[in-house]
CSV table of C-alpha atoms in Angstrom, one decimal:
chain,number,residue,atom,x,y,z
Q,1,MET,CA,28.1,8.5,-15.9
Q,2,ASP,CA,29.2,9.1,-12.3
Q,3,ALA,CA,29.2,6.5,-9.5
Q,4,ARG,CA,25.9,7.4,-8.0
Q,5,ALA,CA,24.1,7.0,-11.5
Q,6,ARG,CA,26.0,3.8,-12.0
Q,7,SER,CA,25.0,2.4,-8.5
Q,8,VAL,CA,21.4,3.3,-9.1
Q,9,LEU,CA,21.4,1.7,-12.6
Q,10,SER,CA,23.0,-1.4,-11.4
Q,11,ARG,CA,20.5,-1.8,-8.7
Q,12,VAL,CA,17.6,-1.4,-10.9
Q,13,LEU,CA,18.7,-3.9,-13.6
Q,14,ARG,CA,19.5,-6.6,-10.9
Q,15,ARG,CA,16.0,-6.4,-9.9
Q,16,VAL,CA,14.4,-6.9,-13.4
Q,17,PRO,CA,14.0,-10.5,-14.7
Q,18,SER,CA,16.0,-11.0,-18.0
Q,19,ARG,CA,12.8,-11.8,-19.9
Q,20,ASP,CA,11.3,-8.3,-19.0
Q,21,MET,CA,14.6,-6.4,-19.6
Q,22,GLY,CA,13.9,-5.5,-23.1
Q,23,ALA,CA,10.4,-4.1,-22.6
Q,24,LEU,CA,11.7,-1.9,-19.7
Q,25,LEU,CA,14.3,-0.5,-21.8
Q,26,GLU,CA,11.9,0.2,-24.6
Q,27,LYS,CA,9.6,2.1,-22.4
Q,28,TRP,CA,12.7,3.9,-21.1
Q,29,SER,CA,13.4,5.2,-24.7
Q,30,CYS,CA,16.9,6.4,-23.9
Q,31,LEU,CA,18.9,3.8,-25.8
Q,32,PRO,CA,18.8,3.6,-29.5
Q,33,GLU,CA,16.6,0.9,-31.0
Q,34,ASP,CA,19.4,-0.6,-33.0
Q,35,GLN,CA,21.5,-1.1,-29.8
Q,36,LEU,CA,18.5,-2.7,-28.0
Q,37,ARG,CA,17.8,-5.2,-30.8
Q,38,ALA,CA,21.4,-6.2,-30.6
Q,39,VAL,CA,21.4,-6.9,-26.8
Q,40,ASP,CA,21.3,-10.8,-25.9
Q,41,TYR,CA,19.0,-11.1,-23.1
Q,42,THR,CA,20.0,-14.8,-22.6
Q,43,ARG,CA,23.5,-13.8,-21.4
Q,44,PRO,CA,24.3,-14.5,-17.6
Q,45,ARG,CA,22.7,-11.6,-15.5
Q,46,ALA,CA,26.0,-10.1,-14.5
Q,47,THR,CA,27.3,-9.9,-18.1
Q,48,LEU,CA,24.0,-8.6,-19.2
Q,49,THR,CA,24.0,-5.8,-16.5
Q,50,GLU,CA,27.6,-4.6,-17.4
Q,51,HIS,CA,26.8,-4.7,-21.2
Q,52,ILE,CA,23.7,-2.4,-20.6
Q,53,ILE,CA,25.6,-0.2,-18.2
Q,54,GLY,CA,28.3,0.2,-20.8
Q,55,LEU,CA,25.7,1.1,-23.4
Q,56,CYS,CA,24.2,3.8,-21.1
Q,57,GLU,CA,27.8,5.3,-20.6
Q,58,ASP,CA,28.3,5.2,-24.4
Q,59,ASN,CA,25.3,7.4,-24.8
Q,60,SER,CA,26.3,9.8,-22.1
Q,61,LEU,CA,23.3,9.0,-19.9
Q,62,GLY,CA,23.3,10.5,-16.3
Q,63,LEU,CA,21.5,10.3,-13.0
Q,64,LYS,CA,18.4,12.2,-14.5
Q,65,HIS,CA,17.9,9.3,-17.0
Q,66,VAL,CA,18.7,6.6,-14.5
Q,67,THR,CA,16.3,7.8,-11.9
Q,68,ASN,CA,13.6,8.0,-14.5
Q,69,LEU,CA,14.3,4.3,-15.5
Q,70,GLU,CA,13.8,3.4,-11.7
Q,71,MET,CA,10.5,5.2,-11.6
Q,72,ILE,CA,9.2,3.4,-14.6
Q,73,TYR,CA,10.3,0.1,-13.1
Q,74,HIS,CA,8.4,0.8,-9.7
Q,75,ILE,CA,5.3,2.0,-11.6
Q,76,GLU,CA,5.2,-1.3,-13.7
Q,77,ASN,CA,6.0,-3.3,-10.4
Q,78,PRO,CA,3.9,-1.8,-7.8
Q,79,ASP,CA,3.6,-4.7,-5.5
Q,80,GLN,CA,7.1,-4.6,-4.0
Q,81,GLY,CA,8.6,-3.1,-0.8
Q,82,SER,CA,6.4,-2.2,2.0
Q,83,TRP,CA,3.7,0.5,1.6
Q,84,HIS,CA,1.6,2.3,4.1
Q,85,ALA,CA,-1.4,4.6,3.8
Q,86,CYS,CA,-2.1,8.2,5.0
Q,87,GLN,CA,-5.4,10.1,4.8
Q,88,LEU,CA,-5.7,13.5,4.0
Q,89,THR,CA,-8.3,15.4,6.2
Q,90,ASP,CA,-10.2,18.7,6.3
Q,91,PRO,CA,-9.9,19.8,2.7
Q,92,GLN,CA,-10.2,23.5,1.9
Q,93,ASP,CA,-12.9,24.9,-0.3
Q,94,ASP,CA,-10.9,24.7,-3.6
Q,95,ALA,CA,-9.3,21.4,-3.0
Q,96,ALA,CA,-11.6,19.9,-5.7
Q,97,SER,CA,-10.1,22.2,-8.2
Q,98,VAL,CA,-6.5,21.1,-7.8
Q,99,GLU,CA,-5.0,19.9,-11.1
Q,100,LEU,CA,-1.7,18.2,-11.9
Q,101,VAL,CA,0.4,21.3,-13.0
Q,102,GLN,CA,-0.8,23.0,-9.9
Q,103,PHE,CA,0.0,20.0,-7.7
Q,104,LYS,CA,3.5,19.8,-9.1
Q,105,GLU,CA,4.3,23.4,-8.6
Q,106,GLN,CA,3.1,23.6,-4.9
Q,107,PHE,CA,4.6,20.4,-3.9
Q,108,LYS,CA,8.0,21.0,-5.2
Q,109,ALA,CA,8.1,24.7,-4.0
Q,110,HIS,CA,7.4,23.6,-0.6
Q,111,LEU,CA,10.0,20.9,-0.3
Q,112,LEU,CA,12.7,22.9,-2.1
Q,113,GLY,CA,12.1,25.6,0.4
Q,114,VAL,CA,12.7,23.5,3.5
Q,115,VAL,CA,15.3,20.9,2.5
Q,116,ARG,CA,18.5,22.3,1.1
Q,117,HIS,CA,19.5,19.2,-0.9
Q,118,ILE,CA,16.8,17.2,-2.3
Q,119,SER,CA,15.7,15.7,-5.7
Q,120,ILE,CA,12.2,15.5,-6.7
Q,121,LYS,CA,10.5,13.7,-9.7
Q,122,ILE,CA,6.8,13.4,-10.3
Q,123,LYS,CA,5.2,11.3,-13.1
Q,124,LYS,CA,1.5,10.8,-13.9
Q,125,HIS,CA,0.7,7.1,-14.8
Q,126,GLU,CA,-2.0,6.0,-17.1
Q,127,ASP,CA,-4.5,5.4,-14.3
Q,128,ASP,CA,-4.2,9.0,-13.1
Q,129,ALA,CA,-2.0,8.1,-10.3
Q,130,ILE,CA,0.7,10.6,-9.4
Q,131,TRP,CA,4.0,9.0,-8.6
Q,132,ILE,CA,6.3,11.0,-6.6
Q,133,ARG,CA,10.0,10.1,-6.1
Q,134,ILE,CA,12.0,11.9,-3.5
Q,135,ALA,CA,15.7,11.4,-2.8
Q,136,TRP,CA,16.5,13.2,0.6
Q,137,GLY,CA,19.7,15.1,1.4
Q,138,ASP,CA,20.3,17.6,4.1
Q,139,ASN,CA,22.4,20.9,4.7
Q,140,PHE,CA,25.6,18.8,4.3
Q,141,HIS,CA,25.0,15.9,2.2
Q,142,LYS,CA,23.6,15.4,-1.5
Q,143,PRO,CA,20.5,13.5,-2.0
Q,144,ASN,CA,20.7,9.8,-1.3
Q,145,HIS,CA,19.3,8.2,-4.7
Q,146,LEU,CA,19.9,4.7,-3.2
Q,147,LYS,CA,17.1,5.1,-0.6
Q,148,PRO,CA,14.5,7.2,-2.3
Q,149,THR,CA,11.0,7.7,-0.9
Q,150,TYR,CA,8.0,7.0,-3.2
Q,151,ALA,CA,4.6,8.4,-2.7
Q,152,VAL,CA,1.5,7.7,-4.8
Q,153,HIS,CA,-1.6,9.9,-4.9
Q,154,HIS,CA,-4.8,10.0,-7.0
Q,155,LEU,CA,-5.9,13.6,-7.3
Q,156,HIS,CA,-9.3,14.5,-5.7
Q,157,THR,CA,-9.0,11.3,-3.4
Q,158,SER,CA,-8.0,11.6,0.2
Q,159,TYR,CA,-5.5,8.8,0.2
Q,160,VAL,CA,-1.6,8.8,-0.2
Q,161,PHE,CA,0.4,5.6,-0.3
Q,162,ILE,CA,4.0,5.8,0.8
Q,163,SER,CA,7.1,3.6,0.8
Q,164,ASN,CA,10.4,4.0,2.5
Q,165,LEU,CA,9.9,7.1,4.4
Q,166,ALA,CA,12.3,7.8,7.3
Q,167,ALA,CA,10.7,9.2,10.4
Q,168,LYS,CA,12.8,12.6,10.2
Q,169,HIS,CA,11.4,13.3,6.7
Q,170,LYS,CA,7.8,12.5,7.6
Q,171,ILE,CA,6.9,16.2,8.6
Q,172,PHE,CA,8.4,17.5,5.4
Q,173,LEU,CA,6.4,15.2,3.1
Q,174,SER,CA,3.1,15.6,5.1
Q,175,GLN,CA,3.3,19.4,4.8
Q,176,ALA,CA,4.2,19.3,1.3
Q,177,LEU,CA,1.1,17.1,0.5
Q,178,GLU,CA,-1.2,19.3,2.6
Q,179,VAL,CA,0.0,22.4,0.7
Q,180,ALA,CA,-0.3,20.7,-2.9
Q,181,THR,CA,-3.7,19.1,-2.1
Q,182,LYS,CA,-5.2,22.0,-0.3
Q,183,HIS,CA,-5.9,19.9,2.8
Q,184,THR,CA,-5.4,21.1,6.3
Q,185,SER,CA,-3.9,17.9,7.8
Q,186,ILE,CA,-2.9,14.3,7.2
Q,187,LYS,CA,-3.3,11.2,9.5
Q,188,GLU,CA,-2.0,7.7,9.7
Q,189,GLY,CA,-4.2,5.2,7.8
Q,190,HIS,CA,-3.1,2.3,9.8
Q,191,LEU,CA,-2.9,0.1,6.7
Q,192,THR,CA,0.4,-1.5,5.6
Q,193,THR,CA,0.9,-4.1,3.0
Q,194,LYS,CA,3.6,-5.2,0.4
Q,195,SER,CA,1.1,-4.7,-2.3
Q,196,LEU,CA,0.3,-1.3,-3.5
Q,197,THR,CA,-2.5,-2.6,-5.8
Q,198,ALA,CA,-4.3,-4.3,-2.9
Q,199,MET,CA,-4.0,-1.2,-0.8
Q,200,ARG,CA,-5.5,1.1,-3.6
Q,201,ASP,CA,-8.2,-1.5,-4.4
Q,202,LEU,CA,-9.3,-1.8,-0.8
Q,203,LEU,CA,-9.2,2.0,0.0
Q,204,LEU,CA,-10.7,3.4,-3.3
Q,205,ARG,CA,-13.1,0.5,-3.2
Q,206,ARG,CA,-12.0,-1.0,-6.6
Q,207,TYR,CA,-13.1,-4.5,-5.8
Q,208,PRO,CA,-16.7,-6.2,-5.8
Q,209,GLN,CA,-18.8,-5.5,-2.8
Q,210,VAL,CA,-22.0,-6.8,-1.3
Q,211,PHE,CA,-24.2,-4.7,1.0
Q,212,PRO,CA,-26.7,-6.2,3.5
Q,213,SER,CA,-29.5,-7.6,1.8
Q,214,ALA,CA,-32.3,-10.0,2.4
Q,215,GLN,CA,-31.8,-11.4,-1.3
Q,216,LEU,CA,-29.9,-14.5,-0.1
Q,217,ARG,CA,-30.7,-16.8,-3.0
Q,218,ILE,CA,-29.4,-14.6,-5.7
Q,219,LEU,CA,-25.9,-14.7,-4.2
Q,220,LYS,CA,-26.2,-18.4,-3.9
Q,221,GLU,CA,-27.2,-19.3,-7.3
Q,222,ARG,CA,-24.5,-17.0,-8.8
Q,223,ASN,CA,-21.4,-18.0,-6.8
Q,224,ALA,CA,-21.8,-21.1,-4.8
Q,225,PRO,CA,-20.6,-24.5,-6.2
Q,226,PRO,CA,-23.1,-27.3,-6.9
Q,227,LEU,CA,-23.9,-29.5,-3.8
Q,228,HIS,CA,-25.5,-33.0,-3.5
Q,229,PRO,CA,-29.2,-32.7,-3.8
Q,230,CYS,CA,-29.8,-34.2,-0.3
Q,231,ILE,CA,-27.2,-32.0,1.4
Q,232,ALA,CA,-28.4,-29.0,-0.5
Q,233,GLN,CA,-32.1,-29.6,0.8
Q,234,GLU,CA,-31.0,-30.0,4.2
Q,235,HIS,CA,-28.5,-27.2,4.7
Q,236,SER,CA,-29.3,-24.7,1.9
Q,237,GLU,CA,-30.7,-22.1,4.2
Q,238,LEU,CA,-27.7,-22.2,6.5
Q,239,GLU,CA,-25.3,-22.2,3.7
Q,240,GLN,CA,-26.9,-19.3,2.0
Q,241,THR,CA,-26.7,-17.3,5.1
Q,242,ARG,CA,-23.1,-18.1,5.6
Q,243,HIS,CA,-22.2,-17.2,2.1
Q,244,GLN,CA,-24.3,-13.8,2.4
Q,245,MET,CA,-22.4,-12.9,5.7
Q,246,ALA,CA,-18.9,-13.7,3.9
Q,247,CYS,CA,-19.9,-11.7,0.9
Q,248,GLU,CA,-21.0,-8.8,2.9
Q,249,ALA,CA,-17.9,-8.6,5.0
Q,250,PHE,CA,-15.2,-9.4,2.3
Q,251,GLY,CA,-16.9,-9.1,-1.1
Q,252,PRO,CA,-18.2,-11.8,-3.5
Q,253,GLY,CA,-15.2,-11.9,-5.8
Q,254,PRO,CA,-11.5,-11.7,-5.8
Q,255,ALA,CA,-10.5,-9.4,-2.9
Q,256,PRO,CA,-7.5,-7.3,-2.4
Q,257,LYS,CA,-4.4,-9.4,-1.5
Q,258,LEU,CA,-3.6,-8.2,2.0
Q,259,GLU,CA,-0.9,-10.4,3.7
Q,260,THR,CA,-1.4,-9.6,7.3
Q,261,ALA,CA,-3.8,-8.1,10.0
Q,262,VAL,CA,-2.4,-7.0,13.4
Q,263,TYR,CA,-4.4,-6.6,16.6
Q,264,LYS,CA,-2.6,-5.1,19.6
Q,265,LEU,CA,-4.2,-6.0,22.9
Q,266,GLU,CA,-4.3,-3.9,26.0
Q,267,THR,CA,-6.6,-5.9,28.4
Q,268,ARG,CA,-6.9,-7.3,31.7
Q,269,TYR,CA,-7.6,-10.9,32.9
Q,270,ARG,CA,-11.3,-11.3,34.0
Q,271,GLY,CA,-13.1,-13.9,36.1
Q,272,HIS,CA,-16.8,-14.3,36.5
Q,273,GLY,CA,-19.1,-11.3,36.5
Q,274,SER,CA,-16.5,-9.5,34.4
Q,275,GLN,CA,-14.4,-8.7,37.4
Q,276,THR,CA,-10.7,-8.2,36.7
Q,277,LEU,CA,-8.4,-10.7,38.6
Q,278,ALA,CA,-5.8,-8.2,39.3
Q,279,GLU,CA,-7.4,-4.7,39.6
Q,280,GLY,CA,-4.2,-3.0,40.5
Q,281,GLU,CA,-2.0,-4.4,37.9
Q,282,GLU,CA,-0.9,-3.1,34.7
Q,283,PHE,CA,-2.7,-4.0,31.4
Q,284,PHE,CA,-1.9,-7.5,29.9
Q,285,ARG,CA,-0.4,-6.6,26.4
Q,286,GLY,CA,0.0,-8.9,23.5
Q,287,VAL,CA,-0.2,-8.9,19.7
Q,288,VAL,CA,-2.3,-11.3,17.5
Q,289,ARG,CA,-1.1,-11.4,13.9
Q,290,PHE,CA,-3.1,-13.1,11.1
Q,291,SER,CA,-0.9,-14.0,7.9
Q,292,SER,CA,-1.8,-15.5,4.6
Q,293,SER,CA,-1.0,-15.0,1.0
Q,294,SER,CA,-4.5,-13.7,0.7
Q,295,LEU,CA,-5.9,-12.9,4.0
Q,296,LEU,CA,-9.3,-11.5,3.0
Q,297,GLU,CA,-9.8,-14.6,0.7
Q,298,SER,CA,-9.0,-16.9,3.6
Q,299,PHE,CA,-11.4,-15.2,6.0
Q,300,HIS,CA,-14.1,-15.3,3.2
Q,301,HIS,CA,-13.6,-19.1,2.8
Q,302,CYS,CA,-13.6,-19.7,6.7
Q,303,VAL,CA,-17.0,-18.0,7.1
Q,304,ALA,CA,-18.7,-19.3,3.9
Q,305,SER,CA,-17.6,-22.9,4.7
Q,306,GLY,CA,-18.7,-22.8,8.3
Q,307,VAL,CA,-15.0,-23.2,9.7
Q,308,ALA,CA,-15.6,-19.8,11.5
Q,309,GLU,CA,-19.0,-19.0,13.3
Q,310,GLY,CA,-21.0,-16.1,12.0
Q,311,PRO,CA,-22.0,-13.4,12.0
Q,312,VAL,CA,-18.6,-12.0,11.0
Q,313,THR,CA,-17.0,-10.4,14.2
Q,314,PRO,CA,-16.5,-6.7,13.5
Q,315,LEU,CA,-12.8,-7.2,14.3
Q,316,LEU,CA,-12.4,-8.9,11.0
Q,317,SER,CA,-15.1,-7.1,8.9
Q,318,ALA,CA,-13.4,-3.6,10.0
Q,319,ILE,CA,-10.5,-4.6,7.6
Q,320,THR,CA,-12.6,-3.9,4.7
Q,321,ARG,CA,-15.1,-1.5,6.3
Q,322,LYS,CA,-12.4,0.8,7.8
Q,323,GLY,CA,-9.6,0.1,5.3
Q,324,ARG,CA,-7.2,-0.8,7.9
Q,325,ASN,CA,-5.1,-3.9,8.9
Q,326,TYR,CA,-3.7,-2.6,12.3
Q,327,PHE,CA,-6.0,-2.2,15.3
Q,328,VAL,CA,-5.6,-1.6,19.0
Q,329,ILE,CA,-7.9,-3.5,21.4
Q,330,THR,CA,-8.3,-1.8,24.7
Q,331,ASP,CA,-9.8,-2.8,28.0
Q,332,LYS,CA,-13.4,-1.5,28.4
Q,333,GLY,CA,-14.0,-2.4,32.0
Q,334,PRO,CA,-14.0,-0.1,35.0
Q,335,VAL,CA,-10.7,1.6,35.5
Q,336,PRO,CA,-8.8,1.0,38.8
Q,337,PRO,CA,-8.4,4.0,41.1
Q,338,GLY,CA,-5.2,6.0,40.2
Q,339,GLN,CA,-5.0,4.5,36.7
Q,340,SER,CA,-6.0,6.3,33.5
Q,341,ALA,CA,-8.1,4.6,30.7
Q,342,HIS,CA,-6.2,3.3,27.7
Q,343,ARG,CA,-8.6,3.4,24.7
Q,344,THR,CA,-8.0,4.2,21.1
């Protein structure tokens, strides 16, 4: 085992809790069963890591095996690192017929043709997600396996989820995805989160949703906690309405666990009559960031409990409606002479 393989293996093993180490190595299937049964996973982490590395060296395992272990670890633990979404656009006529073998061939052929030193691994997961691991090199350096890019794509959907992609490699990956999926272009999705699961649930609509309806009482009876009879009689109509609005905006059940939503402001100070207070000045720029361990659940609770007034502002409901958590709010007033409008 060379130094590169040892470094990658050591990094993966340091990330895995001792209690999960055995299960991960079993899925890897590169070490004999009798050796795995003899491993004492209660040993100190440093000692355990060195012992497993020694077993790998005894079995002549190399970089190919180690990178496969890293992929298994990431597939089993998708909610780590930072992920951002991209959307494929303008599909060609035969885009719906693309299958896994064809995708692999086209994707690898394109990247191998434009990057001299590169390592590509593609693995299909049980949920039909295609996991891609890319270690980038260049004309003078071998692939850097300590900083690989990961991309996840479900065939016949328009979304790709990417982690750890350097700006200089973005054009190569974008072109390879366009060729392999038979799309004409790919655009930024303006959705970033630490949880790949939340990102997929939100964009692929894998969470309970409620659409506008006049049937408020059904939602109330099914989901709301019991109230004191007197309070229920006095406020039931208002509470039903708030609950309906919250469910329509953020769903009735567990919502995808996004941590942040960012709103970039490009506005001007205004006085009475919507007149700007400084017509000739530049935009006032700022950033508003909402943070929570489960942001959509927090918004749902605020609306349903009456902490936030309804109806839900489109700035918040757009998170689920558009599948984004980054927005730019621009000034919609008259543009001063000599200045261009900043709108997105």
